[in-house]
Amino acid sequence: MDNRITLLLNILNEVTRRYEELFYIKEKILQESEYKATHDLLTDLYNKEAFKKKVTSIIKKDTKFMLVFLDLDNFKNVNDVYGHDMGDKILMEVSRILKETLKGKDIVSRFGGDEFVFALLECNKECAKILLEKIKSKINTDLKDYEIGASIGGASFPYEADNLDELLAIADKKMYISKNKGKNQITL
């Protein structure tokens, strides 16, 4: 009788161990899937949809922030002359610069192509100007061999707009003002 109980206990332990193993694998797959659904896999930044969701929740909390639109100048030329692999490396380098320069609480995304959008939390125009000058300078220095610059525009919540779509439109318009002023400019 004791042998059967021991055998049953061993089987039960093995089933429990395998169940826990499968549960761990399932949780890991779910986490990886969620990450892939919310992040740009090249730059490791939030993707457009995840960014919009996060910023919308900040707007609901009525937290003041600057929304910034950054577009790389002369990026198409890099892809045309050096190839898309080099273009990808430049996008990863810009991502690194943004992560290192911005605070951990700021929300940073690759919006598409060579466009980056980020929310500078608890940051007014003066604070934003300092951070953006630092980012622009670092891009100019680190990517000078490729003549990459950054045209940047920003909009302030809630002073210039009270919803995300308007903020994005204003920041985008100001970014184009920067491009039209000769590129590699900041317009807040």
PDB file of C-alpha atoms in Angstrom:
ATOM      1  CA  MET A   1       0.000   0.000   0.000  1.00  0.00           C
ATOM      2  CA  ASP A   2       2.803   2.425   0.888  1.00  0.00           C
ATOM      3  CA  ASN A   3       4.415   1.970  -2.535  1.00  0.00           C
ATOM      4  CA  ARG A   4       1.199   2.977  -4.304  1.00  0.00           C
ATOM      5  CA  ILE A   5       0.859   6.091  -2.158  1.00  0.00           C
ATOM      6  CA  THR A   6       4.477   6.999  -2.804  1.00  0.00           C
ATOM      7  CA  LEU A   7       3.948   6.436  -6.535  1.00  0.00           C
ATOM      8  CA  LEU A   8       0.795   8.591  -6.526  1.00  0.00           C
ATOM      9  CA  LEU A   9       2.589  11.339  -4.618  1.00  0.00           C
ATOM     10  CA  ASN A  10       5.471  11.271  -7.097  1.00  0.00           C
ATOM     11  CA  ILE A  11       3.030  11.457 -10.010  1.00  0.00           C
ATOM     12  CA  LEU A  12       1.168  14.327  -8.328  1.00  0.00           C
ATOM     13  CA  ASN A  13       4.440  16.178  -7.716  1.00  0.00           C
ATOM     14  CA  GLU A  14       5.479  15.707 -11.350  1.00  0.00           C
ATOM     15  CA  VAL A  15       2.102  16.914 -12.644  1.00  0.00           C
ATOM     16  CA  THR A  16       2.276  19.946 -10.327  1.00  0.00           C
ATOM     17  CA  ARG A  17       5.826  20.735 -11.464  1.00  0.00           C
ATOM     18  CA  ARG A  18       4.846  20.527 -15.134  1.00  0.00           C
ATOM     19  CA  TYR A  19       1.739  22.627 -14.547  1.00  0.00           C
ATOM     20  CA  GLU A  20       3.833  25.342 -12.863  1.00  0.00           C
ATOM     21  CA  GLU A  21       6.314  25.183 -15.733  1.00  0.00           C
ATOM     22  CA  LEU A  22       3.532  25.604 -18.302  1.00  0.00           C
ATOM     23  CA  PHE A  23       1.996  28.428 -16.275  1.00  0.00           C
ATOM     24  CA  TYR A  24       5.373  30.214 -16.217  1.00  0.00           C
ATOM     25  CA  ILE A  25       5.791  29.768 -19.997  1.00  0.00           C
ATOM     26  CA  LYS A  26       2.240  31.070 -20.594  1.00  0.00           C
ATOM     27  CA  GLU A  27       2.895  34.157 -18.434  1.00  0.00           C
ATOM     28  CA  LYS A  28       6.166  34.826 -20.228  1.00  0.00           C
ATOM     29  CA  ILE A  29       4.484  34.552 -23.643  1.00  0.00           C
ATOM     30  CA  LEU A  30       1.717  36.931 -22.504  1.00  0.00           C
ATOM     31  CA  GLN A  31       4.282  39.474 -21.278  1.00  0.00           C
ATOM     32  CA  GLU A  32       6.248  39.244 -24.520  1.00  0.00           C
ATOM     33  CA  SER A  33       3.063  39.617 -26.573  1.00  0.00           C
ATOM     34  CA  GLU A  34       1.987  42.661 -24.577  1.00  0.00           C
ATOM     35  CA  TYR A  35       5.435  44.208 -24.994  1.00  0.00           C
ATOM     36  CA  LYS A  36       5.415  43.592 -28.753  1.00  0.00           C
ATOM     37  CA  ALA A  37       1.928  45.117 -28.981  1.00  0.00           C
ATOM     38  CA  THR A  38       2.994  48.333 -27.217  1.00  0.00           C
ATOM     39  CA  HIS A  39       6.587  48.879 -28.365  1.00  0.00           C
ATOM     40  CA  ASP A  40       8.435  49.623 -31.564  1.00  0.00           C
ATOM     41  CA  LEU A  41      10.692  46.602 -31.872  1.00  0.00           C
ATOM     42  CA  LEU A  42      13.522  48.478 -33.618  1.00  0.00           C
ATOM     43  CA  THR A  43      13.921  51.342 -31.141  1.00  0.00           C
ATOM     44  CA  ASP A  44      12.451  49.756 -28.000  1.00  0.00           C
ATOM     45  CA  LEU A  45      10.284  52.876 -27.515  1.00  0.00           C
ATOM     46  CA  TYR A  46       6.507  52.959 -27.176  1.00  0.00           C
ATOM     47  CA  ASN A  47       4.659  52.650 -30.465  1.00  0.00           C
ATOM     48  CA  LYS A  48       2.111  55.228 -31.616  1.00  0.00           C
ATOM     49  CA  GLU A  49      -0.976  53.518 -30.147  1.00  0.00           C
ATOM     50  CA  ALA A  50       0.580  52.806 -26.740  1.00  0.00           C
ATOM     51  CA  PHE A  51       1.867  56.394 -26.581  1.00  0.00           C
ATOM     52  CA  LYS A  52      -1.590  57.795 -27.327  1.00  0.00           C
ATOM     53  CA  LYS A  53      -3.148  55.583 -24.652  1.00  0.00           C
ATOM     54  CA  LYS A  54      -0.610  56.633 -22.002  1.00  0.00           C
ATOM     55  CA  VAL A  55      -0.833  60.346 -22.817  1.00  0.00           C
ATOM     56  CA  THR A  56      -4.638  60.246 -22.877  1.00  0.00           C
ATOM     57  CA  SER A  57      -4.578  58.882 -19.323  1.00  0.00           C
ATOM     58  CA  ILE A  58      -2.243  61.720 -18.287  1.00  0.00           C
ATOM     59  CA  ILE A  59      -4.587  64.274 -19.847  1.00  0.00           C
ATOM     60  CA  LYS A  60      -7.468  62.811 -17.807  1.00  0.00           C
ATOM     61  CA  LYS A  61      -5.404  63.426 -14.655  1.00  0.00           C
ATOM     62  CA  ASP A  62      -4.960  67.055 -15.769  1.00  0.00           C
ATOM     63  CA  THR A  63      -1.163  66.853 -15.414  1.00  0.00           C
ATOM     64  CA  LYS A  64       0.694  69.689 -17.142  1.00  0.00           C
ATOM     65  CA  PHE A  65       3.204  68.606 -19.783  1.00  0.00           C
ATOM     66  CA  MET A  66       4.852  69.494 -23.092  1.00  0.00           C
ATOM     67  CA  LEU A  67       4.104  67.333 -26.101  1.00  0.00           C
ATOM     68  CA  VAL A  68       7.050  67.305 -28.504  1.00  0.00           C
ATOM     69  CA  PHE A  69       7.223  66.232 -32.148  1.00  0.00           C
ATOM     70  CA  LEU A  70      10.737  65.499 -33.481  1.00  0.00           C
ATOM     71  CA  ASP A  71      11.414  64.729 -37.142  1.00  0.00           C
ATOM     72  CA  LEU A  72      14.891  63.814 -38.347  1.00  0.00           C
ATOM     73  CA  ASP A  73      16.291  66.087 -41.055  1.00  0.00           C
ATOM     74  CA  ASN A  74      17.976  64.457 -44.082  1.00  0.00           C
ATOM     75  CA  PHE A  75      17.024  60.938 -42.973  1.00  0.00           C
ATOM     76  CA  LYS A  76      15.785  59.893 -46.424  1.00  0.00           C
ATOM     77  CA  ASN A  77      19.244  60.727 -47.767  1.00  0.00           C
ATOM     78  CA  VAL A  78      20.810  58.230 -45.328  1.00  0.00           C
ATOM     79  CA  ASN A  79      18.520  55.441 -46.524  1.00  0.00           C
ATOM     80  CA  ASP A  80      19.197  56.354 -50.159  1.00  0.00           C
ATOM     81  CA  VAL A  81      22.989  56.667 -49.855  1.00  0.00           C
ATOM     82  CA  TYR A  82      23.929  54.244 -47.042  1.00  0.00           C
ATOM     83  CA  GLY A  83      20.992  51.806 -47.115  1.00  0.00           C
ATOM     84  CA  HIS A  84      18.175  50.907 -44.775  1.00  0.00           C
ATOM     85  CA  ASP A  85      20.408  49.008 -42.343  1.00  0.00           C
ATOM     86  CA  MET A  86      22.279  52.250 -41.625  1.00  0.00           C
ATOM     87  CA  GLY A  87      18.933  54.047 -41.385  1.00  0.00           C
ATOM     88  CA  ASP A  88      17.864  51.529 -38.733  1.00  0.00           C
ATOM     89  CA  LYS A  89      21.119  52.092 -36.824  1.00  0.00           C
ATOM     90  CA  ILE A  90      20.483  55.844 -36.850  1.00  0.00           C
ATOM     91  CA  LEU A  91      16.945  55.358 -35.547  1.00  0.00           C
ATOM     92  CA  MET A  92      18.337  53.182 -32.739  1.00  0.00           C
ATOM     93  CA  GLU A  93      20.954  55.853 -31.962  1.00  0.00           C
ATOM     94  CA  VAL A  94      18.295  58.564 -31.760  1.00  0.00           C
ATOM     95  CA  SER A  95      16.296  56.284 -29.471  1.00  0.00           C
ATOM     96  CA  ARG A  96      19.346  55.890 -27.229  1.00  0.00           C
ATOM     97  CA  ILE A  97      19.845  59.669 -27.120  1.00  0.00           C
ATOM     98  CA  LEU A  98      16.215  60.228 -26.155  1.00  0.00           C
ATOM     99  CA  LYS A  99      16.302  57.566 -23.425  1.00  0.00           C
ATOM    100  CA  GLU A 100      19.519  58.952 -21.947  1.00  0.00           C
ATOM    101  CA  THR A 101      18.458  62.599 -22.062  1.00  0.00           C
ATOM    102  CA  LEU A 102      14.845  62.418 -20.929  1.00  0.00           C
ATOM    103  CA  LYS A 103      13.656  61.622 -17.431  1.00  0.00           C
ATOM    104  CA  GLY A 104      12.319  58.170 -16.623  1.00  0.00           C
ATOM    105  CA  LYS A 105       8.781  59.460 -16.143  1.00  0.00           C
ATOM    106  CA  ASP A 106       8.642  61.071 -19.608  1.00  0.00           C
ATOM    107  CA  ILE A 107       6.794  59.074 -22.260  1.00  0.00           C
ATOM    108  CA  VAL A 108       8.788  58.525 -25.454  1.00  0.00           C
ATOM    109  CA  SER A 109       7.615  56.938 -28.706  1.00  0.00           C
ATOM    110  CA  ARG A 110       8.624  56.296 -32.239  1.00  0.00           C
ATOM    111  CA  PHE A 111       5.599  57.611 -34.050  1.00  0.00           C
ATOM    112  CA  GLY A 112       6.560  56.210 -37.421  1.00  0.00           C
ATOM    113  CA  GLY A 113       9.378  56.412 -39.943  1.00  0.00           C
ATOM    114  CA  ASP A 114      11.838  59.010 -38.641  1.00  0.00           C
ATOM    115  CA  GLU A 115       9.332  60.751 -36.349  1.00  0.00           C
ATOM    116  CA  PHE A 116       9.483  60.641 -32.573  1.00  0.00           C
ATOM    117  CA  VAL A 117       6.868  62.056 -30.231  1.00  0.00           C
ATOM    118  CA  PHE A 118       7.271  62.431 -26.510  1.00  0.00           C
ATOM    119  CA  ALA A 119       5.550  63.916 -23.480  1.00  0.00           C
ATOM    120  CA  LEU A 120       7.769  65.869 -21.104  1.00  0.00           C
ATOM    121  CA  LEU A 121       5.971  65.559 -17.788  1.00  0.00           C
ATOM    122  CA  GLU A 122       6.172  68.294 -15.201  1.00  0.00           C
ATOM    123  CA  CYS A 123       8.089  70.391 -17.712  1.00  0.00           C
ATOM    124  CA  ASN A 124       7.259  73.922 -18.875  1.00  0.00           C
ATOM    125  CA  LYS A 125       8.571  75.644 -22.023  1.00  0.00           C
ATOM    126  CA  GLU A 126      11.825  76.758 -20.359  1.00  0.00           C
ATOM    127  CA  CYS A 127      12.548  73.242 -19.094  1.00  0.00           C
ATOM    128  CA  ALA A 128      11.581  71.793 -22.497  1.00  0.00           C
ATOM    129  CA  LYS A 129      13.840  74.243 -24.343  1.00  0.00           C
ATOM    130  CA  ILE A 130      16.863  73.123 -22.293  1.00  0.00           C
ATOM    131  CA  LEU A 131      16.145  69.400 -22.807  1.00  0.00           C
ATOM    132  CA  LEU A 132      15.409  69.809 -26.509  1.00  0.00           C
ATOM    133  CA  GLU A 133      18.581  71.820 -27.118  1.00  0.00           C
ATOM    134  CA  LYS A 134      20.500  69.009 -25.417  1.00  0.00           C
ATOM    135  CA  ILE A 135      18.795  66.374 -27.611  1.00  0.00           C
ATOM    136  CA  LYS A 136      19.327  68.387 -30.815  1.00  0.00           C
ATOM    137  CA  SER A 137      22.969  69.023 -29.967  1.00  0.00           C
ATOM    138  CA  LYS A 138      23.588  65.344 -29.182  1.00  0.00           C
ATOM    139  CA  ILE A 139      21.936  64.257 -32.464  1.00  0.00           C
ATOM    140  CA  ASN A 140      24.019  66.823 -34.384  1.00  0.00           C
ATOM    141  CA  THR A 141      27.225  65.654 -32.714  1.00  0.00           C
ATOM    142  CA  ASP A 142      26.683  61.892 -32.716  1.00  0.00           C
ATOM    143  CA  LEU A 143      25.272  61.763 -36.267  1.00  0.00           C
ATOM    144  CA  LYS A 144      27.330  64.511 -37.897  1.00  0.00           C
ATOM    145  CA  ASP A 145      28.885  62.079 -40.384  1.00  0.00           C
ATOM    146  CA  TYR A 146      25.413  61.583 -41.869  1.00  0.00           C
ATOM    147  CA  GLU A 147      24.358  65.254 -41.679  1.00  0.00           C
ATOM    148  CA  ILE A 148      21.335  64.336 -39.561  1.00  0.00           C
ATOM    149  CA  GLY A 149      19.545  67.103 -37.709  1.00  0.00           C
ATOM    150  CA  ALA A 150      16.288  67.401 -35.809  1.00  0.00           C
ATOM    151  CA  SER A 151      13.352  69.674 -36.526  1.00  0.00           C
ATOM    152  CA  ILE A 152      11.352  69.940 -33.332  1.00  0.00           C
ATOM    153  CA  GLY A 153       7.969  71.402 -32.406  1.00  0.00           C
ATOM    154  CA  GLY A 154       6.171  71.425 -29.087  1.00  0.00           C
ATOM    155  CA  ALA A 155       2.754  72.162 -27.621  1.00  0.00           C
ATOM    156  CA  SER A 156       1.843  72.747 -24.003  1.00  0.00           C
ATOM    157  CA  PHE A 157      -1.000  71.012 -22.155  1.00  0.00           C
ATOM    158  CA  PRO A 158      -3.433  72.478 -21.123  1.00  0.00           C
ATOM    159  CA  TYR A 159      -2.426  75.957 -22.288  1.00  0.00           C
ATOM    160  CA  GLU A 160      -2.404  75.397 -26.060  1.00  0.00           C
ATOM    161  CA  ALA A 161      -4.860  72.514 -26.316  1.00  0.00           C
ATOM    162  CA  ASP A 162      -6.883  70.320 -24.010  1.00  0.00           C
ATOM    163  CA  ASN A 163      -6.879  67.054 -25.973  1.00  0.00           C
ATOM    164  CA  LEU A 164      -4.298  64.808 -27.578  1.00  0.00           C
ATOM    165  CA  ASP A 165      -5.346  65.243 -31.206  1.00  0.00           C
ATOM    166  CA  GLU A 166      -5.082  69.044 -30.995  1.00  0.00           C
ATOM    167  CA  LEU A 167      -1.765  68.844 -29.136  1.00  0.00           C
ATOM    168  CA  LEU A 168      -0.348  66.533 -31.804  1.00  0.00           C
ATOM    169  CA  ALA A 169      -1.572  68.826 -34.584  1.00  0.00           C
ATOM    170  CA  ILE A 170      -0.042  71.918 -32.938  1.00  0.00           C
ATOM    171  CA  ALA A 171       3.285  70.199 -32.186  1.00  0.00           C
ATOM    172  CA  ASP A 172       3.395  68.827 -35.749  1.00  0.00           C
ATOM    173  CA  LYS A 173       2.663  72.273 -37.204  1.00  0.00           C
ATOM    174  CA  LYS A 174       5.442  73.803 -35.088  1.00  0.00           C
ATOM    175  CA  MET A 175       7.814  71.052 -36.203  1.00  0.00           C
ATOM    176  CA  TYR A 176       7.098  72.048 -39.814  1.00  0.00           C
ATOM    177  CA  ILE A 177       7.748  75.678 -38.887  1.00  0.00           C
ATOM    178  CA  SER A 178      11.173  74.497 -37.678  1.00  0.00           C
ATOM    179  CA  LYS A 179      11.773  72.712 -40.994  1.00  0.00           C
ATOM    180  CA  ASN A 180      10.705  75.788 -42.960  1.00  0.00           C
ATOM    181  CA  LYS A 181      13.061  78.005 -40.926  1.00  0.00           C
ATOM    182  CA  GLY A 182      15.972  76.006 -42.321  1.00  0.00           C
ATOM    183  CA  LYS A 183      15.716  72.689 -40.437  1.00  0.00           C
ATOM    184  CA  ASN A 184      17.464  71.654 -37.228  1.00  0.00           C
ATOM    185  CA  GLN A 185      15.406  74.192 -35.261  1.00  0.00           C
ATOM    186  CA  ILE A 186      13.141  74.125 -32.182  1.00  0.00           C
ATOM    187  CA  THR A 187       9.756  75.868 -32.182  1.00  0.00           C
ATOM    188  CA  LEU A 188       7.764  75.918 -28.967  1.00  0.00           C
TER     189      LEU A 188
END
